[in-house]
């Protein structure tokens, strides 16, 4: 980055600082990952110079001959990866991809059913503060109070009462397998379209570590930067040709302008990587790591939502971790103290949540990024014990910095053994 360092030292210095933060700490945010150098190079390329509104073979600008080939490669590779027959790779994000699906087949005021945000869903699934919640009449389903897992019989009953035009499944903070076939049957029963948002689990689905919704539901949306380990962006898939045509129109000219061709090239690179045997091994390790982390935390006495995990994330219920006065440690406090110890996580609502989303009683922990750095089950044990030490010490004495400082030192030494990019460190 010698040119950037010379011409914009301010931005360069901040990128360097962020690199230091990523490399010296442990990123346990469930929706983040570490992309390959190839993805970085594609996204940082001269493809950003070009407008390519339209689709391959039918653009509104000249000079798109190489962009056509790039976009076709991205579409074909995505179809191959998931067994789709139609893919749109222009969605700039997962939220945008969801809006584009709704816009393709729904009218304002149509009814939608989706998982409650506070119980694992996503803003773009019709939250009242999101455009999707303002455009459509949304009813949420939640998880069962006892098991903290989806109750398909209850969701089917709700669907029969609501008679929605669209049922959305998929989540941002749900640690268990999602039964896409059950959702499709519920949707069929009431004549609704079914969309599966697999943003979080796409890498697991691609590698066969989670059942796939492609070929089961009507639309599958995803981001490309979470477990799939590509550049930031979105994509939409279907196995229905007519719906594919509607999706393409909804994306462009329906909601977007010129596609981010440098990012589409990065997506193509990511899909090629995800088709490799190495990626299958990576996805398997993500789940092994997450299960190990869950076990150690539970052995340490912590409570996990649904009692464990089947995927890349776990949700700690901190309401059982109390200080001497009986007041519990909040998600916000836990996020802050673990951050000070070099462990980045995010506060998250839990199914029985009583606090605001800015405070919360939960903590979401994910293993995709640390698995990309080569960490295995033994390393997860170390990380879980560090989390335990910091949280228990803070519960004992909220002003204590003893374990925060000790763990920070150990984390920094440990992280140095797992460079982000071994060839450049
Ligand atoms: N913000 C993402 C997450 O962290 O889950 C979802 O869009």
XYZ file of C-alpha atoms and ligand atoms in Angstrom:
432
model
C 0.000 0.000 0.000
C 2.946 2.318 -0.663
C 0.909 4.762 -2.764
C -1.807 5.095 -0.152
C 0.813 5.558 2.567
C 2.307 8.449 0.558
C -0.874 10.181 -0.610
C -3.252 9.631 2.293
C -1.178 8.807 5.375
C -4.209 9.416 7.603
C -6.264 6.619 6.046
C -3.196 4.396 5.665
C -2.378 4.742 9.365
C -5.935 3.774 10.301
C -5.835 0.697 8.064
C -2.557 -0.275 9.710
C -4.101 0.162 13.161
C -7.093 -1.972 12.205
C -4.733 -4.616 10.826
C -2.964 -4.608 14.200
C -6.300 -4.985 15.990
C -7.303 -7.928 13.817
C -3.957 -9.686 14.017
C -3.270 -9.168 17.738
C -6.756 -10.030 18.935
C -9.298 -12.819 18.586
C -12.287 -12.041 16.375
C -15.248 -14.040 17.631
C -17.987 -12.038 15.937
C -20.128 -14.753 14.358
C -20.734 -12.804 11.138
C -17.096 -11.959 10.406
C -14.259 -13.774 8.708
C -10.802 -13.360 7.132
C -10.777 -13.379 3.329
C -7.961 -14.768 1.214
C -5.369 -12.526 -0.397
C -6.892 -13.432 -3.780
C -10.256 -12.031 -2.694
C -8.542 -8.891 -1.382
C -6.723 -8.426 -4.678
C -9.889 -8.837 -6.782
C -11.818 -6.368 -4.626
C -8.939 -3.889 -4.724
C -8.648 -4.101 -8.517
C -9.283 -1.688 -11.427
C -12.690 -3.317 -11.979
C -13.992 -0.574 -9.684
C -13.448 1.897 -12.551
C -16.310 0.571 -14.657
C -20.075 0.982 -14.929
C -21.876 -2.212 -16.008
C -25.591 -1.582 -15.429
C -27.627 -4.466 -16.780
C -26.634 -8.113 -17.025
C -24.074 -10.073 -19.105
C -24.874 -9.657 -22.816
C -27.401 -6.894 -22.090
C -25.635 -3.887 -20.602
C -26.388 -0.190 -20.780
C -22.684 0.684 -21.240
C -20.015 -0.221 -23.771
C -16.737 -1.850 -22.815
C -18.287 -4.551 -20.615
C -16.874 -7.566 -22.473
C -14.621 -8.674 -19.611
C -17.189 -7.784 -16.967
C -19.692 -10.087 -18.715
C -17.297 -13.010 -18.396
C -16.542 -12.190 -14.748
C -20.216 -11.940 -13.784
C -21.067 -15.158 -15.647
C -18.241 -16.942 -13.839
C -19.581 -15.699 -10.499
C -23.140 -16.780 -11.350
C -22.094 -20.205 -12.669
C -19.827 -20.923 -9.723
C -22.523 -19.914 -7.237
C -25.063 -22.182 -8.981
C -22.584 -25.064 -8.906
C -21.762 -24.479 -5.239
C -25.383 -24.625 -4.075
C -27.150 -26.568 -6.846
C -29.149 -23.501 -7.949
C -30.219 -22.949 -11.567
C -30.391 -19.163 -11.338
C -28.136 -16.817 -9.375
C -28.032 -13.056 -9.073
C -24.707 -11.829 -7.706
C -25.351 -8.083 -7.891
C -27.037 -7.601 -4.497
C -24.754 -5.311 -2.550
C -25.673 -6.829 0.819
C -27.810 -9.464 2.476
C -30.386 -6.869 3.536
C -30.622 -5.613 -0.032
C -30.967 -9.204 -1.317
C -33.906 -9.762 1.036
C -35.613 -6.541 -0.023
C -35.131 -7.521 -3.655
C -36.820 -10.872 -3.131
C -39.795 -9.260 -1.385
C -40.026 -6.550 -4.061
C -40.010 -9.251 -6.779
C -43.190 -10.988 -5.605
C -44.909 -8.881 -2.931
C -47.047 -5.746 -2.918
C -46.951 -3.116 -0.158
C -49.193 -4.202 2.744
C -48.832 -7.902 1.863
C -48.370 -10.151 4.880
C -45.010 -11.623 5.881
C -44.047 -14.034 8.647
C -40.479 -14.200 9.942
C -38.371 -14.901 13.008
C -38.440 -12.198 15.662
C -35.282 -10.067 15.718
C -34.952 -10.392 19.494
C -35.165 -14.190 19.145
C -32.517 -14.586 16.470
C -34.051 -13.011 13.330
C -32.772 -10.085 11.275
C -33.728 -6.439 10.714
C -34.437 -7.069 7.037
C -36.988 -9.742 7.944
C -39.613 -7.089 8.612
C -38.425 -5.375 11.781
C -40.632 -2.322 12.482
C -37.576 -0.027 12.296
C -36.584 -1.382 8.857
C -38.101 -0.454 5.491
C -39.334 -4.062 5.208
C -41.367 -3.633 8.396
C -42.858 -0.402 7.080
C -43.802 -1.797 3.660
C -45.329 -5.104 4.715
C -47.681 -6.351 7.432
C -45.296 -8.452 9.462
C -45.973 -11.088 12.101
C -43.062 -12.727 13.854
C -42.647 -16.255 15.123
C -40.266 -16.971 17.966
C -38.622 -19.930 19.626
C -40.181 -22.262 22.174
C -39.765 -20.912 25.745
C -38.476 -24.215 27.135
C -36.263 -25.581 24.378
C -35.324 -22.173 22.891
C -35.576 -23.844 19.466
C -38.035 -23.383 16.589
C -41.371 -25.115 17.130
C -42.554 -25.965 13.608
C -46.051 -27.097 14.675
C -46.577 -23.741 16.404
C -45.252 -21.831 13.356
C -47.594 -23.830 11.080
C -50.542 -22.933 13.306
C -49.546 -19.255 13.261
C -49.237 -19.359 9.454
C -52.735 -20.816 9.118
C -54.082 -17.887 11.125
C -52.060 -15.131 9.404
C -52.174 -16.507 5.838
C -49.019 -14.627 4.800
C -47.889 -14.097 1.205
C -44.272 -14.688 2.300
C -42.621 -16.789 4.999
C -38.991 -15.968 5.735
C -36.750 -18.415 7.542
C -33.106 -18.092 8.478
C -31.512 -16.191 11.329
C -28.625 -14.121 12.628
C -28.447 -15.562 16.106
C -29.844 -19.089 16.119
C -27.397 -21.845 17.107
C -29.381 -24.834 15.842
C -30.152 -26.558 12.513
C -33.022 -24.939 10.600
C -35.483 -27.340 8.955
C -36.019 -25.666 5.573
C -38.258 -28.505 4.338
C -40.612 -27.891 7.274
C -40.752 -24.179 6.439
C -41.489 -24.886 2.775
C -44.317 -27.260 3.746
C -45.782 -24.614 6.066
C -45.569 -22.026 3.250
C -47.127 -24.381 0.706
C -49.961 -25.179 3.081
C -50.994 -21.493 3.174
C -50.031 -20.571 -0.411
C -47.048 -18.402 0.588
C -43.652 -17.991 -1.003
C -40.801 -19.232 1.157
C -37.456 -17.405 1.415
C -34.470 -18.834 3.265
C -31.870 -16.293 4.360
C -28.709 -18.353 4.827
C -26.361 -15.379 5.295
C -24.846 -16.805 8.472
C -24.630 -20.467 7.531
C -23.899 -20.234 3.773
C -20.391 -21.674 4.143
C -21.739 -24.568 6.203
C -24.494 -25.215 3.654
C -22.007 -25.080 0.753
C -19.825 -27.654 2.497
C -22.681 -29.965 3.508
C -22.415 -29.113 7.214
C -26.010 -27.825 7.295
C -29.010 -28.945 5.171
C -29.504 -26.769 2.089
C -32.664 -24.806 1.293
C -31.760 -24.510 -2.411
C -34.213 -26.591 -4.444
C -36.475 -26.744 -1.398
C -37.679 -23.169 -0.833
C -38.516 -20.591 -3.531
C -35.722 -18.086 -2.858
C -32.422 -18.368 -1.047
C -30.601 -15.186 -0.074
C -27.171 -14.882 1.447
C -24.308 -12.607 2.242
C -20.940 -13.629 0.864
C -18.724 -12.491 3.732
C -19.691 -14.601 6.741
C -19.010 -18.367 6.856
C -18.682 -18.261 3.049
C -15.486 -16.199 3.544
C -15.803 -13.842 0.584
C -16.006 -10.072 0.093
C -18.814 -8.073 1.721
C -21.911 -8.495 -0.428
C -25.096 -10.404 -1.134
C -26.543 -12.927 -3.590
C -29.896 -14.486 -4.457
C -30.575 -18.003 -5.764
C -33.558 -19.949 -7.027
C -34.286 -23.133 -8.963
C -37.365 -21.633 -10.625
C -36.647 -19.916 -13.965
C -39.694 -17.630 -13.826
C -38.792 -16.460 -10.335
C -35.220 -15.953 -11.562
C -36.450 -13.470 -14.175
C -38.445 -11.610 -11.498
C -35.409 -11.475 -9.226
C -33.175 -10.030 -11.918
C -35.713 -7.280 -12.667
C -36.126 -6.549 -8.983
C -32.361 -6.123 -8.490
C -31.815 -4.044 -11.649
C -33.524 -1.752 -12.513
C -35.847 -2.370 -9.546
C -33.663 -1.371 -6.624
C -30.015 -1.016 -7.635
C -27.899 0.869 -10.160
C -24.431 -0.080 -11.383
C -23.177 -3.361 -9.927
C -19.967 -3.359 -7.872
C -17.952 -5.341 -10.419
C -14.787 -5.438 -8.294
C -16.835 -7.059 -5.526
C -18.508 -9.436 -8.000
C -15.011 -10.536 -9.072
C -14.182 -11.083 -5.372
C -17.376 -13.132 -5.033
C -16.344 -15.275 -8.029
C -12.978 -15.936 -6.371
C -14.700 -16.804 -3.081
C -17.090 -19.253 -4.810
C -14.137 -20.988 -6.491
C -12.412 -21.300 -3.123
C -15.621 -22.637 -1.537
C -15.827 -25.365 -4.202
C -12.465 -26.770 -3.079
C -11.961 -29.746 -0.711
C -10.014 -27.424 1.633
C -13.153 -25.392 2.173
C -15.132 -28.492 3.155
C -12.507 -29.245 5.798
C -12.648 -25.609 6.938
C -16.444 -25.667 7.390
C -16.243 -28.949 9.309
C -13.666 -27.404 11.618
C -15.854 -24.315 12.228
C -18.566 -26.565 13.666
C -16.115 -28.714 15.669
C -14.638 -25.537 17.130
C -17.997 -24.102 18.005
C -19.124 -27.330 19.710
C -15.869 -27.462 21.702
C -16.231 -23.841 22.785
C -19.829 -24.542 23.857
C -18.804 -27.585 25.887
C -16.010 -25.812 27.749
C -18.203 -22.803 28.542
C -20.973 -25.067 29.854
C -18.415 -27.071 31.887
C -17.356 -23.724 33.362
C -20.944 -23.231 34.525
C -22.258 -20.842 31.868
C -25.721 -21.132 30.348
C -26.088 -21.374 26.575
C -29.305 -20.639 24.718
C -30.809 -23.998 23.620
C -28.100 -25.785 25.604
C -25.453 -25.857 22.867
C -24.858 -25.422 19.171
C -25.086 -27.221 15.819
C -23.448 -24.492 13.750
C -20.839 -21.739 13.808
C -22.188 -19.752 16.760
C -23.276 -19.981 20.338
C -25.321 -17.625 22.448
C -24.412 -17.172 26.092
C -27.282 -16.352 28.424
C -25.567 -14.104 30.958
C -28.590 -13.659 33.182
C -27.279 -16.549 35.294
C -23.935 -14.798 35.925
C -24.501 -12.586 38.964
C -22.370 -10.317 41.125
C -22.391 -10.349 44.962
C -25.519 -8.185 45.051
C -27.399 -10.542 42.712
C -27.214 -8.149 39.739
C -26.322 -9.929 36.522
C -23.543 -9.078 34.083
C -25.107 -7.656 30.910
C -24.144 -8.394 27.320
C -22.841 -4.837 26.991
C -20.562 -5.219 30.023
C -19.322 -8.604 28.839
C -18.619 -7.269 25.333
C -16.672 -4.349 26.815
C -14.481 -6.299 29.236
C -13.738 -9.066 26.737
C -12.838 -6.389 24.176
C -10.360 -4.954 26.691
C -8.862 -8.453 26.950
C -8.398 -8.655 23.146
C -11.438 -10.881 22.542
C -13.993 -9.283 20.203
C -17.572 -10.497 20.594
C -20.984 -8.853 20.397
C -23.785 -8.386 22.869
C -26.994 -10.009 21.688
C -30.575 -10.352 22.782
C -31.623 -13.787 24.021
C -35.092 -15.366 23.667
C -36.223 -14.384 27.181
C -34.714 -10.885 26.838
C -35.778 -8.203 29.306
C -33.160 -5.553 28.445
C -32.806 -3.220 25.459
C -30.835 -4.284 22.353
C -28.148 -1.766 23.412
C -27.600 -3.597 26.698
C -28.920 -7.200 26.354
C -28.497 -10.283 28.530
C -26.616 -12.300 25.958
C -23.348 -12.631 24.137
C -22.983 -14.068 20.625
C -19.766 -15.953 19.924
C -18.733 -17.357 16.539
C -15.831 -19.445 15.298
C -15.525 -18.689 11.515
C -12.704 -16.114 11.758
C -10.531 -17.910 14.303
C -10.982 -21.149 12.322
C -9.731 -19.332 9.211
C -6.578 -18.502 11.172
C -5.983 -22.223 11.713
C -7.220 -22.607 15.282
C -8.552 -25.996 16.354
C -10.442 -27.533 19.306
C -7.510 -27.195 21.789
C -7.329 -23.517 20.953
C -11.081 -23.149 21.496
C -10.609 -24.577 24.973
C -8.010 -21.889 25.732
C -10.271 -19.131 24.393
C -13.312 -20.370 26.314
C -11.262 -20.478 29.524
C -10.053 -16.910 28.925
C -13.670 -15.799 28.448
C -14.620 -17.599 31.629
C -11.772 -16.055 33.651
C -12.585 -12.507 32.562
C -16.341 -12.789 33.085
C -16.084 -14.518 36.460
C -13.548 -11.965 37.700
C -15.796 -9.074 36.651
C -18.763 -10.745 38.346
C -16.677 -10.969 41.551
C -15.555 -7.350 41.372
C -16.839 -5.042 38.663
C -13.824 -2.722 38.996
C -11.237 -5.503 38.711
C -8.765 -5.328 35.859
C -6.693 -8.308 37.057
C -7.923 -10.967 34.650
C -8.579 -8.481 31.831
C -4.908 -7.469 31.849
C -3.552 -10.987 32.350
C -5.743 -12.442 29.586
C -4.933 -9.573 27.212
C -1.232 -10.455 27.510
C -1.865 -14.162 26.943
C -4.210 -13.474 24.003
C -1.653 -11.229 22.284
C 1.100 -13.852 22.607
C -1.260 -16.592 21.425
C -2.679 -14.609 18.468
C 0.851 -13.968 17.158
C 1.093 -17.713 16.407
C -1.855 -17.430 13.981
C -1.105 -14.669 11.444
C -3.951 -13.475 9.205
C -1.750 -13.799 6.133
C 1.252 -16.008 6.983
C 3.067 -15.069 3.779
C 3.138 -11.348 4.614
C 3.511 -11.398 8.409
N -25.109 -7.801 11.042
C -25.071 -9.197 10.735
C -24.752 -10.020 11.925
O -23.864 -9.649 12.658
O -25.373 -11.048 12.140
C -26.294 -9.656 10.069
O -26.550 -8.813 9.002
